[in-house]
Amino acid sequence: MKKRVFSGIQPTGIVHIGNYIGALKNWVAMQDTHDCVYCVVDLHAITVPQDPVAFHENILRTVATLLAVGIDPKKSILFIQSDVPEHSELAWILNCFVYFGELSRMTQFKDKSAVRGQGTSVGLFDYPILMAADILLYGAHEVPVGEDQKQHLELTREVARRVNSKFPNLFVVPDAYIGKMGARVMGLDDPSVKMSKTASSDSNYISLADTPDQIRNKFKRAVTDSDTAVRYDEDKKPAVSNLLTIYSAFSGQPVDAIEKDFTGKGYGDFKKALGELVVEKLQPLQKRIADLLKEKQELDAILAEGAQKARDLAAPRMKEIRRRLGLGR
Ligand code: TRP
């Protein structure tokens, strides 16, 4: 029996090369070794206000992006969270096992609520519980998550153990999966923070939807370090090291081979080559995304099938959970 993996991605519209290299490449690779369930978490996204028209476009664009990078609906279950109402139901139940203080201590909540102030929704507070429900509903053994979601996964594990202490073996306690390809990509304008679509400037990231000229320009403007050598040194040369990581991920070459190719050349040449490399690699991907978005019926059929497969797993699980807790008839 293969181990089950669950992971989710928010449909915010922008998927950047950090998501692609750091997370999605692992999602694709795991399809051959695991039983994978991948979810576009639209219910998580409404914890902050969304414009319905743009939001819906973003959901479909995210699905198209996942398909384009290589998520194969024949190998994996790919679906949209709100198509499976059991996620919300289990989230409610788990709410009753988690304490106010625990959610108050989540660093992501503290950061986001500090920005939103009085506009902080209860949903934003409850976000980690919905995430726990996503994972526990499918009995996932492993969850690929980035650094920023580790605390949420820790809470998921704690909730699973807590419920299990009253209702033995009800939930699988999931492990974090640290991917082989798990490169951490930092901001192009600031290598001390992770590449992020919520960064204050869009020079921070390369979106999979950026045009060739945007990509070239962003790499051209990317910050570098004080000396001139193209050499990997995370402590002393964080900016160039980050660019080398990106070069290596897109070319498939090890970092030392790239360093050799660029000995005696300056940052300018290196950044230019990097821009061309990324443009060349992203172009076919961008074309596939655009083509998929034109095939709305085909997308819909894929999602309907994914939702059905997910519900076939979720519904009996939910029935069992209700029964064990003594809910209902
Ligand atoms: N919170 C995750 C993020 O923002 C997305 C997510 C939702 C998720 N449910 C999940 C990730 C379940 C892993 C497992 O990245």
PDB file of C-alpha atoms in Angstrom, residues 1-192:
ATOM      1  CA  MET A   1       0.000   0.000   0.000  1.00  0.00           C
ATOM      2  CA  LYS A   2       1.297   3.434  -0.962  1.00  0.00           C
ATOM      3  CA  LYS A   3       1.254   6.132   1.677  1.00  0.00           C
ATOM      4  CA  ARG A   4      -1.344   8.822   1.217  1.00  0.00           C
ATOM      5  CA  VAL A   5      -0.314  12.413   0.696  1.00  0.00           C
ATOM      6  CA  PHE A   6      -2.585  15.423   1.020  1.00  0.00           C
ATOM      7  CA  SER A   7      -1.695  18.950   0.083  1.00  0.00           C
ATOM      8  CA  GLY A   8      -3.525  22.157  -0.657  1.00  0.00           C
ATOM      9  CA  ILE A   9      -2.858  25.345  -2.591  1.00  0.00           C
ATOM     10  CA  GLN A  10      -4.692  28.641  -2.274  1.00  0.00           C
ATOM     11  CA  PRO A  11      -6.258  29.977  -5.475  1.00  0.00           C
ATOM     12  CA  THR A  12      -4.820  33.457  -5.212  1.00  0.00           C
ATOM     13  CA  GLY A  13      -4.127  33.745  -8.933  1.00  0.00           C
ATOM     14  CA  ILE A  14      -0.383  34.124  -8.746  1.00  0.00           C
ATOM     15  CA  VAL A  15       1.754  31.023  -8.706  1.00  0.00           C
ATOM     16  CA  HIS A  16       5.392  32.085  -8.577  1.00  0.00           C
ATOM     17  CA  ILE A  17       8.592  30.197  -9.324  1.00  0.00           C
ATOM     18  CA  GLY A  18       9.139  29.716  -5.578  1.00  0.00           C
ATOM     19  CA  ASN A  19       5.870  27.739  -5.371  1.00  0.00           C
ATOM     20  CA  TYR A  20       6.838  25.891  -8.519  1.00  0.00           C
ATOM     21  CA  ILE A  21      10.366  24.903  -7.485  1.00  0.00           C
ATOM     22  CA  GLY A  22       9.693  24.577  -3.771  1.00  0.00           C
ATOM     23  CA  ALA A  23       6.359  22.787  -3.747  1.00  0.00           C
ATOM     24  CA  LEU A  24       4.749  21.852  -7.052  1.00  0.00           C
ATOM     25  CA  LYS A  25       7.736  19.927  -8.421  1.00  0.00           C
ATOM     26  CA  ASN A  26       7.475  17.711  -5.356  1.00  0.00           C
ATOM     27  CA  TRP A  27       3.753  17.294  -5.834  1.00  0.00           C
ATOM     28  CA  VAL A  28       4.422  16.042  -9.337  1.00  0.00           C
ATOM     29  CA  ALA A  29       7.252  13.708  -8.285  1.00  0.00           C
ATOM     30  CA  MET A  30       5.215  12.195  -5.453  1.00  0.00           C
ATOM     31  CA  GLN A  31       2.556  10.999  -7.871  1.00  0.00           C
ATOM     32  CA  ASP A  32       4.728   7.985  -8.662  1.00  0.00           C
ATOM     33  CA  THR A  33       5.490   6.995  -5.095  1.00  0.00           C
ATOM     34  CA  HIS A  34       2.369   8.009  -3.167  1.00  0.00           C
ATOM     35  CA  ASP A  35      -1.382   7.989  -3.303  1.00  0.00           C
ATOM     36  CA  CYS A  36      -1.875  11.731  -3.783  1.00  0.00           C
ATOM     37  CA  VAL A  37      -4.821  13.966  -3.006  1.00  0.00           C
ATOM     38  CA  TYR A  38      -4.378  17.575  -4.176  1.00  0.00           C
ATOM     39  CA  CYS A  39      -6.852  20.275  -3.344  1.00  0.00           C
ATOM     40  CA  VAL A  40      -7.418  23.859  -4.467  1.00  0.00           C
ATOM     41  CA  VAL A  41      -8.506  25.362  -1.159  1.00  0.00           C
ATOM     42  CA  ASP A  42     -11.085  27.952  -2.143  1.00  0.00           C
ATOM     43  CA  LEU A  43     -12.698  27.975   1.305  1.00  0.00           C
ATOM     44  CA  HIS A  44      -9.369  28.992   2.834  1.00  0.00           C
ATOM     45  CA  ALA A  45      -9.132  31.879   0.396  1.00  0.00           C
ATOM     46  CA  ILE A  46     -12.398  33.495   1.543  1.00  0.00           C
ATOM     47  CA  THR A  47     -10.936  34.077   5.004  1.00  0.00           C
ATOM     48  CA  VAL A  48     -10.034  37.422   3.407  1.00  0.00           C
ATOM     49  CA  PRO A  49     -12.400  39.347   1.084  1.00  0.00           C
ATOM     50  CA  GLN A  50     -12.575  38.143  -2.549  1.00  0.00           C
ATOM     51  CA  ASP A  51     -14.234  39.616  -5.592  1.00  0.00           C
ATOM     52  CA  PRO A  52     -16.398  36.727  -6.896  1.00  0.00           C
ATOM     53  CA  VAL A  53     -15.569  37.151 -10.590  1.00  0.00           C
ATOM     54  CA  ALA A  54     -11.806  37.479 -10.173  1.00  0.00           C
ATOM     55  CA  PHE A  55     -11.840  34.778  -7.498  1.00  0.00           C
ATOM     56  CA  HIS A  56     -13.547  32.275  -9.751  1.00  0.00           C
ATOM     57  CA  GLU A  57     -11.062  32.990 -12.535  1.00  0.00           C
ATOM     58  CA  ASN A  58      -8.234  32.448 -10.076  1.00  0.00           C
ATOM     59  CA  ILE A  59      -9.596  29.087  -9.001  1.00  0.00           C
ATOM     60  CA  LEU A  60      -9.673  27.861 -12.603  1.00  0.00           C
ATOM     61  CA  ARG A  61      -6.259  29.373 -13.340  1.00  0.00           C
ATOM     62  CA  THR A  62      -4.801  27.540 -10.346  1.00  0.00           C
ATOM     63  CA  VAL A  63      -6.305  24.255 -11.522  1.00  0.00           C
ATOM     64  CA  ALA A  64      -4.930  24.860 -15.041  1.00  0.00           C
ATOM     65  CA  THR A  65      -1.507  25.623 -13.555  1.00  0.00           C
ATOM     66  CA  LEU A  66      -1.482  22.384 -11.570  1.00  0.00           C
ATOM     67  CA  LEU A  67      -2.403  20.399 -14.676  1.00  0.00           C
ATOM     68  CA  ALA A  68       0.190  22.238 -16.762  1.00  0.00           C
ATOM     69  CA  VAL A  69       3.056  21.525 -14.367  1.00  0.00           C
ATOM     70  CA  GLY A  70       2.213  17.841 -14.463  1.00  0.00           C
ATOM     71  CA  ILE A  71      -0.439  16.936 -11.916  1.00  0.00           C
ATOM     72  CA  ASP A  72      -2.120  14.041 -13.668  1.00  0.00           C
ATOM     73  CA  PRO A  73      -5.779  13.438 -12.785  1.00  0.00           C
ATOM     74  CA  LYS A  74      -5.338   9.795 -13.763  1.00  0.00           C
ATOM     75  CA  LYS A  75      -2.695   9.326 -11.086  1.00  0.00           C
ATOM     76  CA  SER A  76      -3.887  11.759  -8.403  1.00  0.00           C
ATOM     77  CA  ILE A  77      -7.125  13.099  -7.055  1.00  0.00           C
ATOM     78  CA  LEU A  78      -7.326  16.784  -8.007  1.00  0.00           C
ATOM     79  CA  PHE A  79     -10.346  18.721  -6.778  1.00  0.00           C
ATOM     80  CA  ILE A  80     -11.726  21.960  -5.389  1.00  0.00           C
ATOM     81  CA  GLN A  81     -12.274  22.048  -1.629  1.00  0.00           C
ATOM     82  CA  SER A  82     -15.813  23.482  -1.675  1.00  0.00           C
ATOM     83  CA  ASP A  83     -16.963  20.647  -3.959  1.00  0.00           C
ATOM     84  CA  VAL A  84     -16.608  18.347  -0.956  1.00  0.00           C
ATOM     85  CA  PRO A  85     -18.780  19.675   1.903  1.00  0.00           C
ATOM     86  CA  GLU A  86     -17.287  17.179   4.354  1.00  0.00           C
ATOM     87  CA  HIS A  87     -14.300  19.544   4.783  1.00  0.00           C
ATOM     88  CA  SER A  88     -16.523  22.168   6.372  1.00  0.00           C
ATOM     89  CA  GLU A  89     -18.361  19.631   8.465  1.00  0.00           C
ATOM     90  CA  LEU A  90     -15.214  18.119   9.912  1.00  0.00           C
ATOM     91  CA  ALA A  91     -13.796  21.602  10.524  1.00  0.00           C
ATOM     92  CA  TRP A  92     -16.807  22.366  12.714  1.00  0.00           C
ATOM     93  CA  ILE A  93     -16.332  19.189  14.712  1.00  0.00           C
ATOM     94  CA  LEU A  94     -12.601  19.797  15.188  1.00  0.00           C
ATOM     95  CA  ASN A  95     -13.389  23.336  16.319  1.00  0.00           C
ATOM     96  CA  CYS A  96     -14.907  21.807  19.407  1.00  0.00           C
ATOM     97  CA  PHE A  97     -11.601  20.111  20.308  1.00  0.00           C
ATOM     98  CA  VAL A  98      -9.314  23.097  19.918  1.00  0.00           C
ATOM     99  CA  TYR A  99      -8.825  25.908  22.397  1.00  0.00           C
ATOM    100  CA  PHE A 100      -9.049  29.586  21.757  1.00  0.00           C
ATOM    101  CA  GLY A 101      -5.558  30.102  23.154  1.00  0.00           C
ATOM    102  CA  GLU A 102      -4.023  27.612  20.736  1.00  0.00           C
ATOM    103  CA  LEU A 103      -5.336  29.407  17.675  1.00  0.00           C
ATOM    104  CA  SER A 104      -4.391  32.775  19.159  1.00  0.00           C
ATOM    105  CA  ARG A 105      -0.767  31.625  19.246  1.00  0.00           C
ATOM    106  CA  MET A 106      -0.544  30.791  15.524  1.00  0.00           C
ATOM    107  CA  THR A 107       2.080  33.119  14.093  1.00  0.00           C
ATOM    108  CA  GLN A 108       0.368  33.398  10.708  1.00  0.00           C
ATOM    109  CA  PHE A 109      -2.827  34.529  12.444  1.00  0.00           C
ATOM    110  CA  LYS A 110      -0.909  37.019  14.550  1.00  0.00           C
ATOM    111  CA  ASP A 111       0.742  38.479  11.437  1.00  0.00           C
ATOM    112  CA  LYS A 112      -2.391  38.598   9.300  1.00  0.00           C
ATOM    113  CA  SER A 113      -4.679  39.908  12.020  1.00  0.00           C
ATOM    114  CA  ALA A 114      -2.177  42.633  12.861  1.00  0.00           C
ATOM    115  CA  VAL A 115      -2.557  43.870   9.283  1.00  0.00           C
ATOM    116  CA  ARG A 116      -6.359  43.538   9.165  1.00  0.00           C
ATOM    117  CA  GLY A 117      -7.184  44.862  12.619  1.00  0.00           C
ATOM    118  CA  GLN A 118     -10.945  45.122  13.123  1.00  0.00           C
ATOM    119  CA  GLY A 119     -11.411  43.522   9.698  1.00  0.00           C
ATOM    120  CA  THR A 120     -10.023  40.191  10.941  1.00  0.00           C
ATOM    121  CA  SER A 121     -12.642  37.522  10.225  1.00  0.00           C
ATOM    122  CA  VAL A 122     -13.408  34.603  12.499  1.00  0.00           C
ATOM    123  CA  GLY A 123     -12.553  32.510   9.437  1.00  0.00           C
ATOM    124  CA  LEU A 124      -8.989  33.803   9.488  1.00  0.00           C
ATOM    125  CA  PHE A 125      -8.759  32.745  13.123  1.00  0.00           C
ATOM    126  CA  ASP A 126     -10.159  29.318  12.310  1.00  0.00           C
ATOM    127  CA  TYR A 127      -8.053  28.781   9.166  1.00  0.00           C
ATOM    128  CA  PRO A 128      -5.730  26.162  10.742  1.00  0.00           C
ATOM    129  CA  ILE A 129      -8.709  24.029  11.786  1.00  0.00           C
ATOM    130  CA  LEU A 130     -10.044  23.882   8.250  1.00  0.00           C
ATOM    131  CA  MET A 131      -6.550  22.858   7.186  1.00  0.00           C
ATOM    132  CA  ALA A 132      -6.529  20.128   9.849  1.00  0.00           C
ATOM    133  CA  ALA A 133      -9.906  18.925   8.560  1.00  0.00           C
ATOM    134  CA  ASP A 134      -8.540  18.748   4.981  1.00  0.00           C
ATOM    135  CA  ILE A 135      -5.719  16.507   6.100  1.00  0.00           C
ATOM    136  CA  LEU A 136      -7.502  14.315   8.667  1.00  0.00           C
ATOM    137  CA  LEU A 137     -10.519  13.679   6.435  1.00  0.00           C
ATOM    138  CA  TYR A 138      -8.370  11.651   4.037  1.00  0.00           C
ATOM    139  CA  GLY A 139      -6.233   9.891   6.613  1.00  0.00           C
ATOM    140  CA  ALA A 140      -3.143  11.416   5.005  1.00  0.00           C
ATOM    141  CA  HIS A 141       0.155   9.991   6.262  1.00  0.00           C
ATOM    142  CA  GLU A 142       2.338  12.712   4.818  1.00  0.00           C
ATOM    143  CA  VAL A 143       1.802  16.373   4.122  1.00  0.00           C
ATOM    144  CA  PRO A 144       4.267  18.367   2.042  1.00  0.00           C
ATOM    145  CA  VAL A 145       4.321  21.818   3.590  1.00  0.00           C
ATOM    146  CA  GLY A 146       6.612  24.784   3.496  1.00  0.00           C
ATOM    147  CA  GLU A 147       8.242  26.398   6.476  1.00  0.00           C
ATOM    148  CA  ASP A 148       5.325  28.801   6.949  1.00  0.00           C
ATOM    149  CA  GLN A 149       2.790  25.993   7.377  1.00  0.00           C
ATOM    150  CA  LYS A 150       4.746  23.838   9.823  1.00  0.00           C
ATOM    151  CA  GLN A 151       3.033  25.327  12.849  1.00  0.00           C
ATOM    152  CA  HIS A 152      -0.364  24.548  11.324  1.00  0.00           C
ATOM    153  CA  LEU A 153       0.687  20.976  10.681  1.00  0.00           C
ATOM    154  CA  GLU A 154       1.928  20.678  14.270  1.00  0.00           C
ATOM    155  CA  LEU A 155      -1.516  21.814  15.431  1.00  0.00           C
ATOM    156  CA  THR A 156      -3.123  19.229  13.120  1.00  0.00           C
ATOM    157  CA  ARG A 157      -1.019  16.519  14.737  1.00  0.00           C
ATOM    158  CA  GLU A 158      -1.944  17.735  18.199  1.00  0.00           C
ATOM    159  CA  VAL A 159      -5.665  17.765  17.371  1.00  0.00           C
ATOM    160  CA  ALA A 160      -5.482  14.268  15.884  1.00  0.00           C
ATOM    161  CA  ARG A 161      -3.760  12.953  19.014  1.00  0.00           C
ATOM    162  CA  ARG A 162      -6.226  14.748  21.271  1.00  0.00           C
ATOM    163  CA  VAL A 163      -9.294  13.345  19.516  1.00  0.00           C
ATOM    164  CA  ASN A 164      -7.662   9.901  19.382  1.00  0.00           C
ATOM    165  CA  SER A 165      -7.129   9.935  23.147  1.00  0.00           C
ATOM    166  CA  LYS A 166     -10.927  10.003  23.517  1.00  0.00           C
ATOM    167  CA  PHE A 167     -11.801   8.073  20.371  1.00  0.00           C
ATOM    168  CA  PRO A 168      -8.931   5.645  19.770  1.00  0.00           C
ATOM    169  CA  ASN A 169      -7.538   5.415  16.238  1.00  0.00           C
ATOM    170  CA  LEU A 170     -10.095   7.757  14.752  1.00  0.00           C
ATOM    171  CA  PHE A 171      -7.444   9.795  12.935  1.00  0.00           C
ATOM    172  CA  VAL A 172      -4.097   9.125  11.305  1.00  0.00           C
ATOM    173  CA  VAL A 173      -1.474  11.453  12.841  1.00  0.00           C
ATOM    174  CA  PRO A 174       0.226  12.934   9.747  1.00  0.00           C
ATOM    175  CA  ASP A 175       3.920  13.650   9.270  1.00  0.00           C
ATOM    176  CA  ALA A 176       5.435  16.625   7.520  1.00  0.00           C
ATOM    177  CA  TYR A 177       7.034  15.679   4.223  1.00  0.00           C
ATOM    178  CA  ILE A 178      10.250  17.443   3.420  1.00  0.00           C
ATOM    179  CA  GLY A 179      10.654  17.143  -0.301  1.00  0.00           C
ATOM    180  CA  LYS A 180      13.821  16.127  -2.131  1.00  0.00           C
ATOM    181  CA  MET A 181      13.511  19.074  -4.458  1.00  0.00           C
ATOM    182  CA  GLY A 182      12.520  21.355  -1.605  1.00  0.00           C
ATOM    183  CA  ALA A 183      14.538  24.365  -2.575  1.00  0.00           C
ATOM    184  CA  ARG A 184      13.669  27.469  -0.627  1.00  0.00           C
ATOM    185  CA  VAL A 185      13.439  30.386  -3.004  1.00  0.00           C
ATOM    186  CA  MET A 186      13.930  33.877  -1.602  1.00  0.00           C
ATOM    187  CA  GLY A 187      12.737  37.258  -2.856  1.00  0.00           C
ATOM    188  CA  LEU A 188      14.633  38.723  -5.816  1.00  0.00           C
ATOM    189  CA  ASP A 189      14.553  42.173  -4.214  1.00  0.00           C
ATOM    190  CA  ASP A 190      15.335  40.904  -0.714  1.00  0.00           C
ATOM    191  CA  PRO A 191      17.065  37.537  -0.234  1.00  0.00           C
ATOM    192  CA  SER A 192      16.382  37.581   3.518  1.00  0.00           C
TER     193      SER A 192
END
